Amino acid sequence: MKQSSFNSRSIMIFSLIAVVAISSVFFVFPESIKAQSEEKAFVTHSGAVVRTTGEIIDPLYVEATMEFDPMEYLRDFDYGTTSPLPDGTILREYTIVAEDDKIMEISPGVFYNAWTFNGSVPGPTIRATEGDTVRINFINNGSKEHTMHFHGIHPAEMDGVFEVVGGGGGQFTYEFIAGPAGVHPYHCHVMPLEEHIVHGLYGVFIVDPKEGREPADEMVMVLNGFDTDFDTENNFYAANTIPFYYQHHPIQIKTNELIRIYVVNMVEFDPINNLHLHGNLYKYYPTGTDLVPSFYTDMITLSQTERGIMEFEYQYPGKYLFHAHKVEFSEKGWVGIFLVSDGDDFDSQQETSPAATGDADGYGT
Ligand SMILES: [Cu+2]
C-alpha cells in the first residue's frame, strides 16, 4: 500500500512538472510559436488547423525526390507488356523497382523518407485479366531487403514472404496466374512489416473478370496515412498520398456517367478507415470478387488492406465531398471533392470554370 501511494504521488509530481515545463515554453516564446503556425496553417471546414495546403511544393532536396501527381495516378493503369503464350492465353510482363531513399514533402516543410515501387507511393496500379499470366521482374535497388507480396491466389514460392530479395540490385521474378477477379493490394512483406508498409511499399493489383465490366470512368483510390514523427500514430491521412489534394483539385466527372472506384485501405496504426460519399449512394462490391453488389450505401468501413469496388452516377451537377467519416482523418487530409458537370457542358467546363482550379471550393481557403 505504502509503495503504491508513493508511486501515485511520484507520478502526480512528475506530471505537474511536465505540464509546467511545457506551458512555460508558450509564455517564454509565444510570438515565435504563433508565427510558425500561421506561416503553415490550414483551416479545415470545421475550424481545425492543419499544416498543409494540399499542394505538392517543390522540395528542397532535388536529388532523390518523389514526384507524384495524384490526378495522374487516379486513372493510370499499367497493363504491362503483353505477348501471346502457346496455349492461347496472354503473358503480361512488368518491371518493378524498389527504392528506399526518396524524400517527399508531404506537407509544407514536412519531409518524409518514402520507400517506393517504381518511384511513387503508391506504386503503379498493375492490371490484368483473370487467367492472364502475370510476370513481375522485381529489382531491389534499395539499401534494405524488400519483396512483393500480392494478395490473391498463387503458389507459395510466389508469395513474396520467405524469398527475401537483397538490396543493391537483388532480383526475383514473380509469376502467377491472375485471379480471382477483383481488386487486391500488393506490398512488401519484409520484417518489420509495419515499417516497410508505412514507408510506402504498396500498390493496387486489379484483376478484370474475363467477361469484363460495364464501361465507366474508372479510378483508383488508395487510402493511406503517414507517421511523420515516428510515434506509431499517423500525422496525415489521404486518398492517394497527398493530404487535401482532391479538395484543392476536384475530380471532374459527368452527370449520368458510371463512375467506378477501386478503393484499397492501406492505413496502418488506426484499426479502421471509412469512406462517405455526399449527395449519393454507391453500389459496393467487397474485394470486387462478385459481380453482384453486396451493399447500396453511402458509407463503408475498411480495416487494414480491406478493399472493394464502388459504382455510382451523379444525377445532379455540382460539388460533392467524399471523405473519411472518421472526422480526425478528414481533418488531417483525407477529404476530396467530385465536381460534377452536365455531360454536354463537361468539355467547356474543364477549360473555363474557375471552380475547376479548386480555388472556389469554399473549403479551407
Ligand atoms: Cu520492404
Short mmCIF file of C-alpha atoms and ligand atoms in Angstrom, two decimals:
data_model
loop_
_atom_site.label_atom_id
_atom_site.label_comp_id
_atom_site.label_asym_id
_atom_site.label_seq_id
_atom_site.Cartn_x
_atom_site.Cartn_y
_atom_site.Cartn_z
CA MET A 1 0.00 0.00 0.00
CA LYS A 2 2.73 2.34 1.04
CA GLN A 3 4.71 1.56 -2.11
CA SER A 4 1.72 2.19 -4.39
CA SER A 5 0.74 5.51 -2.78
CA PHE A 6 4.35 6.64 -3.14
CA ASN A 7 4.22 5.74 -6.87
CA SER A 8 0.95 7.65 -7.39
CA ARG A 9 2.39 10.70 -5.66
CA SER A 10 5.55 10.50 -7.77
CA ILE A 11 3.55 10.28 -10.98
CA MET A 12 1.46 13.30 -9.96
CA ILE A 13 4.56 15.36 -9.17
CA PHE A 14 6.26 14.40 -12.43
CA SER A 15 3.07 15.18 -14.38
CA LEU A 16 2.85 18.63 -12.74
CA ILE A 17 6.50 19.35 -13.58
CA ALA A 18 5.91 18.28 -17.20
CA VAL A 19 2.81 20.50 -17.55
CA VAL A 20 4.61 23.50 -16.05
CA ALA A 21 7.66 22.93 -18.27
CA ILE A 22 5.62 22.66 -21.47
CA SER A 23 3.38 25.62 -20.56
CA SER A 24 6.41 27.80 -19.82
CA VAL A 25 7.58 27.38 -23.42
CA PHE A 26 4.42 29.15 -24.59
CA PHE A 27 4.93 32.01 -22.09
CA VAL A 28 8.57 32.45 -22.98
CA PHE A 29 8.26 32.08 -26.79
CA PRO A 30 4.63 32.91 -27.62
CA GLU A 31 5.39 35.00 -30.71
CA SER A 32 7.72 32.52 -32.37
CA ILE A 33 5.25 29.64 -31.91
CA LYS A 34 2.39 31.76 -33.25
CA ALA A 35 4.42 32.94 -36.24
CA GLN A 36 5.40 29.39 -37.13
CA SER A 37 1.85 28.05 -37.03
CA GLU A 38 0.47 31.00 -39.01
CA GLU A 39 3.05 30.57 -41.70
CA LYS A 40 2.00 27.00 -42.50
CA ALA A 41 -1.53 26.86 -41.13
CA PHE A 42 -4.52 25.46 -43.00
CA VAL A 43 -8.00 25.84 -41.53
CA THR A 44 -10.33 22.95 -42.30
CA HIS A 45 -14.08 23.35 -42.76
CA SER A 46 -14.67 22.56 -39.08
CA GLY A 47 -12.09 25.08 -37.92
CA ALA A 48 -9.28 22.64 -37.14
CA VAL A 49 -5.80 23.92 -38.01
CA VAL A 50 -3.63 21.63 -40.12
CA ARG A 51 -0.22 22.34 -41.61
CA THR A 52 -0.77 21.71 -45.28
CA THR A 53 -2.02 23.38 -48.43
CA GLY A 54 -2.75 20.25 -50.42
CA GLU A 55 -0.18 21.37 -52.95
CA ILE A 56 2.95 19.48 -53.83
CA ILE A 57 5.61 22.06 -53.04
CA ASP A 58 8.95 21.95 -54.83
CA PRO A 59 11.06 20.03 -52.37
CA LEU A 60 14.33 21.32 -51.03
CA TYR A 61 16.10 18.11 -51.87
CA VAL A 62 16.43 17.79 -55.62
CA GLU A 63 18.45 14.58 -55.86
CA ALA A 64 16.08 11.91 -54.59
CA THR A 65 12.65 13.48 -54.52
CA MET A 66 9.47 11.52 -55.00
CA GLU A 67 7.47 13.03 -57.84
CA PHE A 68 3.83 12.15 -57.58
CA ASP A 69 0.75 13.59 -59.24
CA PRO A 70 -2.45 12.28 -57.55
CA MET A 71 -4.57 13.35 -60.54
CA GLU A 72 -2.42 11.33 -62.94
CA TYR A 73 -2.26 8.35 -60.57
CA LEU A 74 -6.06 8.36 -60.20
CA ARG A 75 -6.75 6.98 -63.69
CA ASP A 76 -3.38 5.41 -64.55
CA PHE A 77 -3.41 1.64 -65.14
CA ASP A 78 -0.33 -0.42 -66.01
CA TYR A 79 -1.35 -3.30 -68.27
CA GLY A 80 2.28 -4.39 -68.72
CA THR A 81 3.88 -5.65 -71.93
CA THR A 82 1.71 -8.34 -73.47
CA SER A 83 2.62 -11.36 -75.57
CA PRO A 84 0.65 -14.47 -76.54
CA LEU A 85 1.51 -17.82 -74.92
CA PRO A 86 1.40 -21.13 -76.87
CA ASP A 87 -1.83 -22.15 -75.12
CA GLY A 88 -3.59 -19.03 -76.39
CA THR A 89 -3.54 -17.13 -73.08
CA ILE A 90 -1.76 -13.82 -72.51
CA LEU A 91 1.51 -13.12 -70.71
CA ARG A 92 1.77 -9.68 -69.08
CA GLU A 93 5.26 -8.58 -68.01
CA TYR A 94 6.06 -5.75 -65.63
CA THR A 95 9.32 -4.41 -64.24
CA ILE A 96 9.04 -3.09 -60.69
CA VAL A 97 11.98 -1.39 -58.97
CA ALA A 98 12.02 -0.87 -55.21
CA GLU A 99 13.96 2.02 -53.67
CA ASP A 100 14.11 3.41 -50.15
CA ASP A 101 15.97 6.72 -50.46
CA LYS A 102 13.31 9.07 -51.83
CA ILE A 103 12.26 12.22 -49.98
CA MET A 104 8.83 13.72 -50.35
CA GLU A 105 7.42 16.91 -48.90
CA ILE A 106 4.11 15.58 -47.67
CA SER A 107 3.05 18.96 -46.30
CA PRO A 108 4.83 22.32 -46.44
CA GLY A 109 8.05 21.89 -44.52
CA VAL A 110 7.35 18.28 -43.52
CA PHE A 111 9.75 15.91 -45.29
CA TYR A 112 9.30 12.19 -45.28
CA ASN A 113 11.53 9.33 -46.37
CA ALA A 114 9.32 7.46 -48.84
CA TRP A 115 10.09 3.88 -49.86
CA THR A 116 8.82 3.35 -53.39
CA PHE A 117 7.84 0.84 -56.07
CA ASN A 118 8.75 2.44 -59.43
CA GLY A 119 9.39 5.78 -57.75
CA SER A 120 6.00 6.53 -56.23
CA VAL A 121 3.68 5.91 -53.28
CA PRO A 122 1.50 4.03 -54.07
CA GLY A 123 3.37 2.02 -56.69
CA PRO A 124 1.88 1.52 -60.16
CA THR A 125 -1.61 0.06 -60.47
CA ILE A 126 -0.95 -3.35 -62.02
CA ARG A 127 -3.86 -4.54 -64.11
CA ALA A 128 -4.55 -7.89 -65.79
CA THR A 129 -7.47 -10.08 -66.77
CA GLU A 130 -8.39 -13.23 -64.88
CA GLY A 131 -6.40 -16.12 -66.37
CA ASP A 132 -3.53 -13.99 -67.73
CA THR A 133 -0.02 -14.99 -66.70
CA VAL A 134 1.49 -12.14 -64.69
CA ARG A 135 5.29 -11.95 -64.66
CA ILE A 136 6.91 -9.33 -62.42
CA ASN A 137 10.62 -8.70 -62.91
CA PHE A 138 11.36 -7.31 -59.46
CA ILE A 139 14.58 -5.38 -58.85
CA ASN A 140 15.53 -4.18 -55.38
CA ASN A 141 17.68 -1.07 -55.74
CA GLY A 142 17.11 -0.12 -52.12
CA SER A 143 19.55 -0.37 -49.23
CA LYS A 144 17.29 -2.78 -47.32
CA GLU A 145 15.70 -6.13 -48.15
CA HIS A 146 12.32 -5.95 -49.88
CA THR A 147 9.80 -8.19 -51.61
CA MET A 148 6.46 -8.01 -53.42
CA HIS A 149 3.61 -9.85 -51.74
CA PHE A 150 0.39 -9.96 -53.75
CA HIS A 151 -2.98 -10.67 -52.20
CA GLY A 152 -4.80 -13.25 -54.34
CA ILE A 153 -4.29 -16.88 -55.34
CA HIS A 154 -0.77 -18.12 -56.28
CA PRO A 155 1.86 -20.74 -55.37
CA ALA A 156 3.63 -20.42 -52.00
CA GLU A 157 7.00 -19.60 -53.57
CA MET A 158 5.40 -16.61 -55.36
CA ASP A 159 4.01 -15.16 -52.13
CA GLY A 160 6.86 -12.70 -51.54
CA VAL A 161 7.36 -13.59 -47.89
CA PHE A 162 10.16 -16.14 -47.46
CA GLU A 163 12.09 -15.35 -50.67
CA VAL A 164 13.64 -12.13 -49.39
CA VAL A 165 15.33 -10.01 -52.08
CA GLY A 166 18.53 -8.26 -51.04
CA GLY A 167 19.17 -4.57 -51.66
CA GLY A 168 21.71 -3.09 -54.06
CA GLY A 169 20.24 -4.78 -57.15
CA GLY A 170 18.80 -8.08 -55.91
CA GLN A 171 16.28 -9.62 -58.30
CA PHE A 172 13.35 -12.01 -58.21
CA THR A 173 10.78 -12.98 -60.83
CA TYR A 174 7.24 -13.42 -59.57
CA GLU A 175 4.98 -15.38 -61.91
CA PHE A 176 1.40 -16.49 -61.34
CA ILE A 177 -2.00 -16.68 -62.98
CA ALA A 178 -4.07 -13.55 -62.29
CA GLY A 179 -7.02 -14.29 -60.04
CA PRO A 180 -9.52 -14.10 -58.62
CA ALA A 181 -11.18 -11.15 -60.39
CA GLY A 182 -11.35 -8.17 -58.10
CA VAL A 183 -9.14 -5.52 -56.53
CA HIS A 184 -6.19 -6.59 -54.40
CA PRO A 185 -3.28 -4.85 -52.70
CA TYR A 186 0.36 -5.72 -53.16
CA HIS A 187 3.02 -4.71 -50.67
CA CYS A 188 6.49 -5.50 -49.37
CA HIS A 189 6.44 -8.29 -46.78
CA VAL A 190 9.85 -7.92 -45.13
CA MET A 191 10.00 -7.57 -41.33
CA PRO A 192 9.35 -5.32 -39.53
CA LEU A 193 6.34 -5.36 -41.80
CA GLU A 194 4.76 -2.23 -40.37
CA GLU A 195 7.87 -0.21 -41.19
CA HIS A 196 8.05 -1.45 -44.79
CA ILE A 197 4.38 -0.76 -45.43
CA VAL A 198 4.03 2.62 -43.77
CA HIS A 199 7.03 3.99 -45.66
CA GLY A 200 5.09 3.41 -48.87
CA LEU A 201 5.87 0.00 -50.38
CA TYR A 202 2.36 -0.84 -51.56
CA GLY A 203 0.11 -0.57 -54.57
CA VAL A 204 -3.03 -1.90 -56.24
CA PHE A 205 -3.48 -5.04 -58.35
CA ILE A 206 -6.70 -5.10 -60.39
CA VAL A 207 -7.86 -8.35 -61.95
CA ASP A 208 -10.62 -7.81 -64.50
CA PRO A 209 -13.21 -10.55 -64.92
CA LYS A 210 -12.97 -12.39 -68.26
CA GLU A 211 -16.37 -11.07 -69.29
CA GLY A 212 -15.25 -7.50 -68.45
CA ARG A 213 -17.22 -4.86 -66.62
CA GLU A 214 -19.60 -2.21 -67.92
CA PRO A 215 -17.72 0.80 -69.42
CA ALA A 216 -17.13 3.50 -66.78
CA ASP A 217 -14.92 6.41 -65.75
CA GLU A 218 -12.57 4.29 -63.62
CA MET A 219 -10.36 5.46 -60.75
CA VAL A 220 -8.10 4.05 -58.07
CA MET A 221 -8.07 5.40 -54.53
CA VAL A 222 -5.55 4.14 -52.02
CA LEU A 223 -6.43 5.35 -48.55
CA ASN A 224 -3.14 5.94 -46.76
CA GLY A 225 -1.64 7.64 -43.73
CA PHE A 226 1.80 8.97 -42.82
CA ASP A 227 3.53 8.87 -39.45
CA THR A 228 5.97 11.69 -39.97
CA ASP A 229 7.28 11.82 -36.40
CA PHE A 230 7.66 8.03 -35.90
CA ASP A 231 5.46 7.71 -32.83
CA THR A 232 3.32 4.95 -34.44
CA GLU A 233 0.44 7.36 -34.94
CA ASN A 234 -0.40 8.89 -38.30
CA ASN A 235 0.04 12.64 -38.65
CA PHE A 236 -1.57 12.90 -42.10
CA TYR A 237 -4.19 10.94 -43.99
CA ALA A 238 -5.10 10.98 -47.66
CA ALA A 239 -6.75 9.39 -50.63
CA ASN A 240 -3.72 8.85 -52.88
CA THR A 241 -0.93 10.16 -50.66
CA ILE A 242 -1.18 13.96 -50.77
CA PRO A 243 -3.38 15.35 -47.94
CA PHE A 244 -6.30 17.54 -49.17
CA TYR A 245 -5.21 17.12 -52.81
CA TYR A 246 -8.61 16.34 -54.33
CA GLN A 247 -10.20 19.09 -52.23
CA HIS A 248 -7.95 21.65 -53.86
CA HIS A 249 -8.08 19.87 -57.23
CA PRO A 250 -11.62 18.44 -57.51
CA ILE A 251 -12.05 15.29 -59.58
CA GLN A 252 -14.10 16.26 -62.63
CA ILE A 253 -16.84 13.85 -63.64
CA LYS A 254 -20.05 13.98 -65.69
CA THR A 255 -23.69 13.57 -64.74
CA ASN A 256 -25.28 10.24 -65.63
CA GLU A 257 -21.91 8.62 -66.28
CA LEU A 258 -20.98 5.46 -64.41
CA ILE A 259 -18.07 6.05 -62.03
CA ARG A 260 -16.15 3.00 -60.80
CA ILE A 261 -13.64 3.38 -57.99
CA TYR A 262 -11.22 0.68 -56.92
CA VAL A 263 -10.60 1.57 -53.27
CA VAL A 264 -7.93 -0.03 -51.05
CA ASN A 265 -7.30 0.85 -47.40
CA MET A 266 -3.56 0.82 -46.57
CA VAL A 267 -3.73 2.90 -43.37
CA GLU A 268 -1.65 1.35 -40.59
CA PHE A 269 -1.85 2.02 -36.82
CA ASP A 270 -5.54 3.02 -36.88
CA PRO A 271 -7.79 -0.07 -36.77
CA ILE A 272 -10.37 1.29 -39.21
CA ASN A 273 -10.88 3.72 -42.04
CA ASN A 274 -14.07 4.60 -43.85
CA LEU A 275 -15.44 6.35 -46.93
CA HIS A 276 -18.52 8.54 -47.12
CA LEU A 277 -19.88 9.96 -50.38
CA HIS A 278 -22.07 13.08 -50.37
CA GLY A 279 -25.35 13.53 -52.22
CA ASN A 280 -25.38 9.98 -53.48
CA LEU A 281 -25.19 6.27 -52.69
CA TYR A 282 -22.96 3.68 -54.32
CA LYS A 283 -23.10 0.01 -55.08
CA TYR A 284 -20.32 -1.72 -53.19
CA TYR A 285 -18.59 -4.96 -54.15
CA PRO A 286 -16.28 -6.10 -51.29
CA THR A 287 -12.91 -7.18 -52.76
CA GLY A 288 -14.62 -6.91 -56.17
CA THR A 289 -14.85 -10.69 -56.41
CA ASP A 290 -18.59 -10.88 -57.04
CA LEU A 291 -20.37 -9.24 -59.96
CA VAL A 292 -23.44 -8.60 -57.78
CA PRO A 293 -23.07 -5.75 -55.28
CA SER A 294 -23.35 -6.58 -51.57
CA PHE A 295 -24.42 -3.11 -50.44
CA TYR A 296 -26.09 0.05 -51.64
CA THR A 297 -24.79 2.64 -49.23
CA ASP A 298 -23.03 5.98 -48.76
CA MET A 299 -20.63 4.62 -46.15
CA ILE A 300 -18.21 1.70 -45.93
CA THR A 301 -15.80 0.75 -43.16
CA LEU A 302 -12.43 -0.79 -44.02
CA SER A 303 -9.75 -2.39 -41.88
CA GLN A 304 -6.11 -2.94 -42.98
CA THR A 305 -5.89 -3.97 -46.70
CA GLU A 306 -9.67 -4.28 -46.93
CA ARG A 307 -10.83 -3.11 -50.33
CA GLY A 308 -13.62 -3.14 -52.83
CA ILE A 309 -15.24 -1.58 -55.88
CA MET A 310 -17.68 1.34 -55.69
CA GLU A 311 -20.05 2.24 -58.53
CA PHE A 312 -22.29 5.30 -58.80
CA GLU A 313 -23.64 8.00 -61.09
CA TYR A 314 -24.48 11.58 -60.18
CA GLN A 315 -27.85 12.84 -61.31
CA TYR A 316 -27.34 16.49 -60.35
CA PRO A 317 -24.34 18.70 -61.22
CA GLY A 318 -22.36 20.46 -58.50
CA LYS A 319 -19.66 19.89 -55.92
CA TYR A 320 -19.83 16.85 -53.67
CA LEU A 321 -17.47 15.95 -50.86
CA PHE A 322 -16.12 12.46 -50.29
CA HIS A 323 -14.15 11.81 -47.13
CA ALA A 324 -13.48 9.68 -44.09
CA HIS A 325 -16.39 9.99 -41.70
CA LYS A 326 -13.79 9.43 -39.02
CA VAL A 327 -13.51 13.21 -38.67
CA GLU A 328 -9.95 13.14 -37.37
CA PHE A 329 -8.83 11.58 -40.67
CA SER A 330 -10.72 14.05 -42.88
CA GLU A 331 -9.36 17.00 -40.90
CA LYS A 332 -5.84 15.67 -41.39
CA GLY A 333 -6.18 15.38 -45.16
CA TRP A 334 -8.47 12.51 -46.18
CA VAL A 335 -11.08 14.61 -47.98
CA GLY A 336 -11.83 15.38 -51.61
CA ILE A 337 -14.44 16.80 -53.97
CA PHE A 338 -16.19 15.50 -57.06
CA LEU A 339 -17.01 18.36 -59.42
CA VAL A 340 -19.97 17.06 -61.39
CA SER A 341 -20.84 18.77 -64.68
CA ASP A 342 -23.69 18.13 -67.07
CA GLY A 343 -22.32 15.80 -69.72
CA ASP A 344 -22.80 18.32 -72.56
CA ASP A 345 -21.03 21.11 -70.70
CA PHE A 346 -18.20 18.92 -69.45
CA ASP A 347 -15.50 19.79 -72.00
CA SER A 348 -16.06 23.55 -71.85
CA GLN A 349 -16.24 23.37 -68.06
CA GLN A 350 -12.81 21.78 -67.95
CA GLU A 351 -11.35 24.64 -69.98
CA THR A 352 -13.00 27.65 -68.41
CA SER A 353 -14.54 27.08 -64.99
CA PRO A 354 -12.79 28.80 -62.09
CA ALA A 355 -14.12 26.01 -59.90
CA ALA A 356 -12.00 23.60 -61.89
CA THR A 357 -8.89 25.15 -60.39
CA GLY A 358 -10.05 24.05 -56.98
CA ASP A 359 -9.77 27.56 -55.52
CA ALA A 360 -13.51 28.14 -55.49
CA ASP A 361 -14.47 25.17 -53.39
CA GLY A 362 -15.22 27.29 -50.36
CA TYR A 363 -13.33 24.98 -48.02
CA GLY A 364 -10.04 25.71 -46.41
CA THR A 365 -9.24 28.76 -48.49
CU CU B 1 10.46 -3.74 -47.74
#
